[in-house]
Structures are given as C-alpha cells and as structure tokens.
CSV table of C-alpha atoms and ligand atoms in Angstrom, one decimal:
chain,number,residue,atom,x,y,z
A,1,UNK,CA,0.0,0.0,0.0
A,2,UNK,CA,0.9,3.5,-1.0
A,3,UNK,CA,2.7,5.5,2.1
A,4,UNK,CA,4.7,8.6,2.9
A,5,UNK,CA,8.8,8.1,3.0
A,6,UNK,CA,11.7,10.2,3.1
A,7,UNK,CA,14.5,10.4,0.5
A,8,UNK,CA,18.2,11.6,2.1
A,9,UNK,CA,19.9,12.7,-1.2
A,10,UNK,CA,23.5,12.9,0.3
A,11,UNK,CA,24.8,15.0,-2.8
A,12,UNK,CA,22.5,17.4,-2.7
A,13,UNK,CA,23.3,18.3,1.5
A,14,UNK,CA,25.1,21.1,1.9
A,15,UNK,CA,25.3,21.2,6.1
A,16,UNK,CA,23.0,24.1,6.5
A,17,UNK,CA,21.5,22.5,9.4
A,18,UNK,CA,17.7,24.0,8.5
A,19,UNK,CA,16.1,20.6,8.7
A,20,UNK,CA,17.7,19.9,12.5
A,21,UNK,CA,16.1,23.2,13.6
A,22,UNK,CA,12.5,22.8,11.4
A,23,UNK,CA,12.7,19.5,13.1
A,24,UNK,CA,13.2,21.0,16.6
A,25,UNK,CA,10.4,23.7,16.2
A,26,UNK,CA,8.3,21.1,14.7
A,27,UNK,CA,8.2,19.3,18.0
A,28,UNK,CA,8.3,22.4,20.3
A,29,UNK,CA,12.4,21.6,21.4
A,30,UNK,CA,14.5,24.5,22.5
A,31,UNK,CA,17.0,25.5,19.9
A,32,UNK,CA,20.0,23.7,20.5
A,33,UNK,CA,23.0,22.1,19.0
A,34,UNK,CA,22.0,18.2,17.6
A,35,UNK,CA,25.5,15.8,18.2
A,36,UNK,CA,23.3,12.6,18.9
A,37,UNK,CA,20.1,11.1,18.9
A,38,UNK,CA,19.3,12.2,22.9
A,39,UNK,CA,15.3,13.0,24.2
A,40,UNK,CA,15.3,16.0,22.2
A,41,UNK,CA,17.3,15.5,19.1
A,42,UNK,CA,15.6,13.6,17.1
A,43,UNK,CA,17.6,14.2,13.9
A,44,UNK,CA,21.0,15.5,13.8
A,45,UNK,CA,24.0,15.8,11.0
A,46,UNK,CA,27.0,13.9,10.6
A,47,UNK,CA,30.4,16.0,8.8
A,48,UNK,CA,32.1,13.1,7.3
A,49,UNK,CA,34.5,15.3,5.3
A,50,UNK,CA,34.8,16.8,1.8
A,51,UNK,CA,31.5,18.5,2.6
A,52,UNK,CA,29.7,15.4,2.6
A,53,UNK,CA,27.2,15.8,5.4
A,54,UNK,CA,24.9,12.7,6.5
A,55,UNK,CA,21.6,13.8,8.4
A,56,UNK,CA,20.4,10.0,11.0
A,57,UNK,CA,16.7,10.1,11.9
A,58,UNK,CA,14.7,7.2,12.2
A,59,UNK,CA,14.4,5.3,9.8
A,60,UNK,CA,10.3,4.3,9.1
A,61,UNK,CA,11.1,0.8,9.0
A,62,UNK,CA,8.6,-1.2,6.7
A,63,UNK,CA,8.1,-3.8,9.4
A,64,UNK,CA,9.9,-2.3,12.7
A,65,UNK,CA,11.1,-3.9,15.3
A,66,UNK,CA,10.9,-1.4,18.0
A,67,UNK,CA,7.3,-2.3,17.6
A,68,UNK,CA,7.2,-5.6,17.3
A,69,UNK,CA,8.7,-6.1,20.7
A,70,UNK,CA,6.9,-3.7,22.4
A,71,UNK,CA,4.4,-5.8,24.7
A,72,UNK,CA,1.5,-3.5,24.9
A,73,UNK,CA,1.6,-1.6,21.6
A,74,UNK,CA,2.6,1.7,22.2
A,75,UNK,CA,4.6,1.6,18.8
A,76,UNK,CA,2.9,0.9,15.9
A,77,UNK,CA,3.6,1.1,12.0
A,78,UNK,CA,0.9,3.9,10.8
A,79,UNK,CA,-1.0,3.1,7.0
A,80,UNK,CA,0.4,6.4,6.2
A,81,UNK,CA,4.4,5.7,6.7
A,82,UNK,CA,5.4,6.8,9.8
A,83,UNK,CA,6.2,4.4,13.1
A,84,UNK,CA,4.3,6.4,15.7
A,85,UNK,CA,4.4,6.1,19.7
A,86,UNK,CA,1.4,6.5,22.1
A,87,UNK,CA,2.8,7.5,25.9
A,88,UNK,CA,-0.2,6.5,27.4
A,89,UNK,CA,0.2,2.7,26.5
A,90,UNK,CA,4.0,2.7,27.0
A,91,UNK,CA,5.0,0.9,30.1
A,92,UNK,CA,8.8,1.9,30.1
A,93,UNK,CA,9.9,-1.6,29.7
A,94,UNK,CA,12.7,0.1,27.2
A,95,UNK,CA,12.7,-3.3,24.7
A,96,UNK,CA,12.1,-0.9,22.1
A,97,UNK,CA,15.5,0.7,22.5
A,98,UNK,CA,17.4,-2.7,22.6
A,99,UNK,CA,15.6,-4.1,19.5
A,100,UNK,CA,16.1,-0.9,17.3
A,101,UNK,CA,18.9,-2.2,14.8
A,102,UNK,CA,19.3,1.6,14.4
A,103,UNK,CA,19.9,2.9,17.6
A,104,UNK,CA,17.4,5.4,16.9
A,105,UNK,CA,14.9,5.6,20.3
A,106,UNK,CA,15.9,7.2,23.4
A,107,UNK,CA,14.3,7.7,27.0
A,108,UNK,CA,13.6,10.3,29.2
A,109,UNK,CA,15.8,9.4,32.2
A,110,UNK,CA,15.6,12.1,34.4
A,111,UNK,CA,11.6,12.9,34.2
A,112,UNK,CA,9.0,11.9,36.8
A,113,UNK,CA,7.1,10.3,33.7
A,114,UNK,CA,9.7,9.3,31.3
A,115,UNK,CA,9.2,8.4,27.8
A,116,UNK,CA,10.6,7.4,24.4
A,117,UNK,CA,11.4,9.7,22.2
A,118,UNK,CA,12.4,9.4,18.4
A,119,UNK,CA,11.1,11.2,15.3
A,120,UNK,CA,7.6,10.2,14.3
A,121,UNK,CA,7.8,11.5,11.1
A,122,UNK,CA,5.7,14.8,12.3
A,123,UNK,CA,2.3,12.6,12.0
A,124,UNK,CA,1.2,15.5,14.3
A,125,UNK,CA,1.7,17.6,11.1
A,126,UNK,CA,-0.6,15.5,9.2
A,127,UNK,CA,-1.0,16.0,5.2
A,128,UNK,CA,1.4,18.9,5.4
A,129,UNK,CA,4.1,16.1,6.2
A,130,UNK,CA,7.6,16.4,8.0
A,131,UNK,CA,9.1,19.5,8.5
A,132,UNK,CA,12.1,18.9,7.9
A,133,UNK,CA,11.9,17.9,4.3
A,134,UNK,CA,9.6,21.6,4.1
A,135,UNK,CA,12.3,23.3,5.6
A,136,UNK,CA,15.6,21.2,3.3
A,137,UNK,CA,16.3,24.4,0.4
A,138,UNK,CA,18.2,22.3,-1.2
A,139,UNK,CA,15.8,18.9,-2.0
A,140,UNK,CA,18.1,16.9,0.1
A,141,UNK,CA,15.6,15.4,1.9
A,142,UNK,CA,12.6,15.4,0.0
A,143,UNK,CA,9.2,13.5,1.1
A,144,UNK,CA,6.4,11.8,-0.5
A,145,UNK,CA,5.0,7.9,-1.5
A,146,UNK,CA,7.6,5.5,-0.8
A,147,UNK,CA,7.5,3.8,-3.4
A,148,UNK,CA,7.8,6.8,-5.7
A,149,UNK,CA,10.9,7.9,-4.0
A,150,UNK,CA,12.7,4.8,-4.2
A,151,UNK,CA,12.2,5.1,-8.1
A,152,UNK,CA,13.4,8.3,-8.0
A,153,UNK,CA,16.4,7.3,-5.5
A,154,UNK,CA,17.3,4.5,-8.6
A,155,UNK,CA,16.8,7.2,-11.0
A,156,UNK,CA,19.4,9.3,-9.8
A,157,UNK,CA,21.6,6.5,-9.1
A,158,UNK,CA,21.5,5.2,-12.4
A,159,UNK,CA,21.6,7.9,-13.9
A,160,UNK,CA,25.0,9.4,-12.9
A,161,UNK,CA,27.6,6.4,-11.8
A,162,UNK,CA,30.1,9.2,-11.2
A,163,UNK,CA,28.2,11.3,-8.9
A,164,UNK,CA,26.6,8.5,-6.8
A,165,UNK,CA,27.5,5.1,-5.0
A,166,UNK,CA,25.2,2.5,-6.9
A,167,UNK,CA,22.7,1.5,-3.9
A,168,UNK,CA,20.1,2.8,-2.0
A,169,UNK,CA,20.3,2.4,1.3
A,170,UNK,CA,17.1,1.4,3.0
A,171,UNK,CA,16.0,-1.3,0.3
A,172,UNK,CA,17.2,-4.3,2.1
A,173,UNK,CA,18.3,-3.1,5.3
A,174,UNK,CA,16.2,-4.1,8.4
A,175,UNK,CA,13.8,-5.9,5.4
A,176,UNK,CA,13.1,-1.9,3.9
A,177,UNK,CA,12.9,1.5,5.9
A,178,UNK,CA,10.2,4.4,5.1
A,179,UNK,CA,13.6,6.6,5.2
A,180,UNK,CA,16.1,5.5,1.6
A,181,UNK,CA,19.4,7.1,1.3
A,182,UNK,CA,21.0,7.7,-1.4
A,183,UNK,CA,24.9,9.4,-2.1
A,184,UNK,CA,28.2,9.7,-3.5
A,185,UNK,CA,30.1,6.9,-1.0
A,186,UNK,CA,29.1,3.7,0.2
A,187,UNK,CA,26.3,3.9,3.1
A,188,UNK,CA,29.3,2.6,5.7
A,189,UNK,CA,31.9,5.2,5.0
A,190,UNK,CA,28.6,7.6,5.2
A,191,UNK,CA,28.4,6.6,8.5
A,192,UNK,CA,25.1,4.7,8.4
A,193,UNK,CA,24.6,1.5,10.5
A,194,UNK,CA,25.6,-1.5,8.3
A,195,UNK,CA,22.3,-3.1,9.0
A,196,UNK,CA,22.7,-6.1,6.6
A,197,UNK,CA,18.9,-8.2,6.4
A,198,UNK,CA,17.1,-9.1,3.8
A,199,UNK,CA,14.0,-9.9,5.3
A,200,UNK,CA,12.0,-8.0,8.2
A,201,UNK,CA,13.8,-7.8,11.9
A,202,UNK,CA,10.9,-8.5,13.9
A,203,UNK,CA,10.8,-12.5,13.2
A,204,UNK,CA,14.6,-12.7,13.7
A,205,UNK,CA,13.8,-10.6,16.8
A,206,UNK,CA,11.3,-13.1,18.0
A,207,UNK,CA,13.5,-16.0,17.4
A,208,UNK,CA,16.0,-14.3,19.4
A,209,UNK,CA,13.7,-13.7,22.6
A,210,UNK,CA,12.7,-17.1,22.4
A,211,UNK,CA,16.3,-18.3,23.6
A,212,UNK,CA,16.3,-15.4,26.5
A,213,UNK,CA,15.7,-17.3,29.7
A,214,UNK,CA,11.8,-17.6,31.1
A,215,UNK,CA,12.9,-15.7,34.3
A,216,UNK,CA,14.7,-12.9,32.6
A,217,UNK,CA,11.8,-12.0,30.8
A,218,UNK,CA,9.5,-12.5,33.2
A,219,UNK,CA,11.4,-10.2,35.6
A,220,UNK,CA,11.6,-7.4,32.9
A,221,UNK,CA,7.5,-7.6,31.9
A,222,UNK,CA,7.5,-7.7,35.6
A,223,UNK,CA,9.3,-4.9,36.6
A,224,UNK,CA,8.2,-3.5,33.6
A,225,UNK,CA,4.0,-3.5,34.6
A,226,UNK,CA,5.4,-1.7,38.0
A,227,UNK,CA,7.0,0.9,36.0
A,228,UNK,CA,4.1,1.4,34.4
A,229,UNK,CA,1.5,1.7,37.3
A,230,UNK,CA,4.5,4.0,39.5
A,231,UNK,CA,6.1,5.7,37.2
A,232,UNK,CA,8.7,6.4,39.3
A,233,UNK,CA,11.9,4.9,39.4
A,234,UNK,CA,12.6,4.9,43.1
A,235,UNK,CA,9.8,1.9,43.0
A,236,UNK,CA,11.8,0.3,40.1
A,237,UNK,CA,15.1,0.1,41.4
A,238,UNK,CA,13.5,-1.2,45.2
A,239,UNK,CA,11.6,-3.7,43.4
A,240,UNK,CA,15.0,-4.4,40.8
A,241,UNK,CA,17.2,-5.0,44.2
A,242,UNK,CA,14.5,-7.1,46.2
A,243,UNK,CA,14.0,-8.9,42.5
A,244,UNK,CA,18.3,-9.3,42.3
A,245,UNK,CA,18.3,-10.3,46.4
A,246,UNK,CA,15.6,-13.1,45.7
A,247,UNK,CA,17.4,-15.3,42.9
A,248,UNK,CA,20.9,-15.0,44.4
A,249,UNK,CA,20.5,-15.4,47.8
B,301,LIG,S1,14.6,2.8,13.0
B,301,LIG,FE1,14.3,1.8,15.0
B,301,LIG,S2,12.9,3.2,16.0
B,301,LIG,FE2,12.7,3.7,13.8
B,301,LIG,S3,11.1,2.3,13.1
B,301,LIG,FE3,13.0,1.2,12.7
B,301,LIG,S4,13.2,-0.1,14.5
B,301,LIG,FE4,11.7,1.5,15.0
B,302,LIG,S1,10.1,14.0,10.1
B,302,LIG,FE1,9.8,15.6,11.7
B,302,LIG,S2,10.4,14.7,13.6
B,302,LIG,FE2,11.3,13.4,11.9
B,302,LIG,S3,13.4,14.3,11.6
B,302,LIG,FE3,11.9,15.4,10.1
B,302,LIG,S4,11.3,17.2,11.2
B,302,LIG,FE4,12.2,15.8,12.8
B,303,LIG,S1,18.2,21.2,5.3
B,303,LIG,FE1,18.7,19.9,3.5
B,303,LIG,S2,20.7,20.8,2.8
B,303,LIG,FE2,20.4,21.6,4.9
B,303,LIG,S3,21.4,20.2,6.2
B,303,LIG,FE3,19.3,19.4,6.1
B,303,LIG,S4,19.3,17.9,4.4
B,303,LIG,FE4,21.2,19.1,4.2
C-alpha cells in the first residue's frame, strides 16, 4: 500500500543545518546544538569530510522492530508511513531501544514520567508532512510515496555512476525503511549503521527472545507493569534489588 517516505539525497546536502532546527520547532524543542540522537534530538547531521554531510533520523522501517517487541503496543507502523508512539500505553519496559537495529529511540531518564522519544515522522503535522523535508532548500531530503521515492532514488543513481554510490540504502536493510538514502560513497563510509537483512527484523527478533531465559523475561515484563503503574523509578530500582536479592540469595 501506498505510504509517505523520506528520500536523504547525500549529494544534494550542503550542512545548512535548516532541517535539524525545522525538526526541533516542529516538535516544540528548544534551539540547540544536535551531536546525537538524545530526548530532544531527534535528527542530527554527521560532517564526514569533503563537505559530505549525513543527516540519522529514524528510519520508518517497513516492518519495525521497535514495535514488534513492544508488549503493549505503544509503537505501531501507521498506514500512512510513519512508526508512531502512544505514551499512554507505554509501560517503560525500554525493549524498544534494545531491538532498534538503528539505535534510533531514546528515554527520558531524568523525568517523573519518562518516555521514548524518536522522530515520528511529524504525523502531528498530518498532510502537510515532515518538517524537515519543508524546511531542506536544497531537495536533500525530500518526502512523499515511498515507493515513488525509491524510483526516484534509482533514478538518480542510475543515472549518474560518477556522482553516486550505486545502492540505495534502505531497500534491504532491516527488510526496507520508510527513510532511503542515497549518495556519492558507500552507506558505511557515510556513516550509516551496516544493517545487513534481507527480510524484516521482527521474526529474527522473535526468534531471538525465544532463547532469553523464562525468568529474565519475566522479571523485565515484571518490573516493567510496576514501572508502568509507578512511574517512578525509586519503585523500580526497590523492586529491581528485592528482584536481584531473591534469585541469588
Ligand atoms: S529505525 Fe528503529 S525506532 Fe525507527 S522504526 Fe526502525 S526499529 Fe523503530
Ligand atoms: S520528520 Fe519531523 S520529527 Fe522526523 S526528523 Fe523530520 S522534522 Fe524531525
Ligand atoms: S536542510 Fe537539507 S541541505 Fe540543509 S542540512 Fe538538512 S538535508 Fe542538508
């Protein structure tokens, strides 16, 4: 089915930075310097040298992860592109963070009601898409159907060997991404995660929960429901070192 992507055209970016701080506005941030995906930098650019600059965001995957661990659904895959996250369903467990093959989500560690944060691909911005791509003056980071955009990412490829690294990153990795990248090196010496799958993460993710011992999940789902009714972590860290005391005393 038709949905809204991004396309990163790395030879087009010219570090002016306007997408970082349409992205900060966008989701009422103060101004401030991006180094690193943190609770309020949800896109930030990379200088890898010879004016090649590399913006990381998350990365819309076709069939995430992040979501497909989460136990209660608070991340979820929208029919219009973007993988959203609902704050009232999120019970802090964090397994989003650990299956993201990305890196991308992070957690508000120091609030009295903490949650994930990570671009949502401005779904609060609705048909007027993200700002980001509004706010790019040089069509570096463009928006629109995925599928559309990947044609046009092979397009450009294809059509100039010289200029561009023949790929598009974001076709196979993690099984597909909303977000494709395109430019003039290969996506590793970009500096984008070599996420090397060529079918979806959540089954391999599965699979891989399957051989975590009974006791350790239970104790995280556990601790995690506590979380969840507290919100505090005072309760959490009792409960973690009455949890710890029990199975090795
Ligand atoms: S990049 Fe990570 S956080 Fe974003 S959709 Fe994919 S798995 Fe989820
Ligand atoms: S889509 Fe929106 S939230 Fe995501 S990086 Fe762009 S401006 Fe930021
Ligand atoms: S706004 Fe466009 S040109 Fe400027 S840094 Fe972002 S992607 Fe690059």
């Amino acid at each position: 089915m038709a949905h809204r992507g991004i396309l990163v055209d790395v030879t087009k970016c010219i570090g002016c930075g306007s997408c970082v701080e349409a992205c900060q506005k966008s989701n009422e941030q103060p101004a401030h310097e991006a180094k690193g995906f943190n609770e309020q930098t949800y896109t930030f650019l990379m200088d890898r040298g010879n004016d090649t600059y590399v913006r990381r965001l998350c990365m819309h995957c076709e069939n995430p992860s992040c979501a497909s661990v989460c136990p209660v659904g608070a991340l979820r895959k929208t029919a219009a592109g973007p993988v959203t996250y609902d704050p009232d369903k999120c019970m802090g467990c964090r397994y989003c963070m650990m299956a993201c093959p990305f890196g991308v989500p992070t957690y508000e560690w120091h609030s009295a009601a903490p949650r994930v944060r990570k671009c949502q691909m401005c779904a609060h911005r609705g048909a007027a898409g993200p700002a980001c791509a509004e706010a790019c003056p040089t069509g570096a980071t463009i928006t629109g159907e995925r599928d559309e955009l990947l044609a046009e990412a092979r397009r450009r490829v294809a059509s100039d060997p010289k200029a561009y690294f023949q790929r598009v990153y974001g076709v196979t990795e993690a099984g597909g991404t909303g977000v494709l990248f395109i430019g003039p090196r290969e996506p590793a010496a970009l500096g984008l995660p070599p996420v090397k799958t060529v079918g979806p993460l959540p089954d391999l993710t599965w699979n891989a929960l399957k051989h975590i011992p009974d006791v350790v999940l239970f104790g995280g789902v556990f601790l995690g429901g506590l979380f969840w009714l507290t919100k505090r972590k005072e309760d959490v860290a009792r409960a973690e070192h009455a949890d710890k005391g029990e199975h090795h005393g």
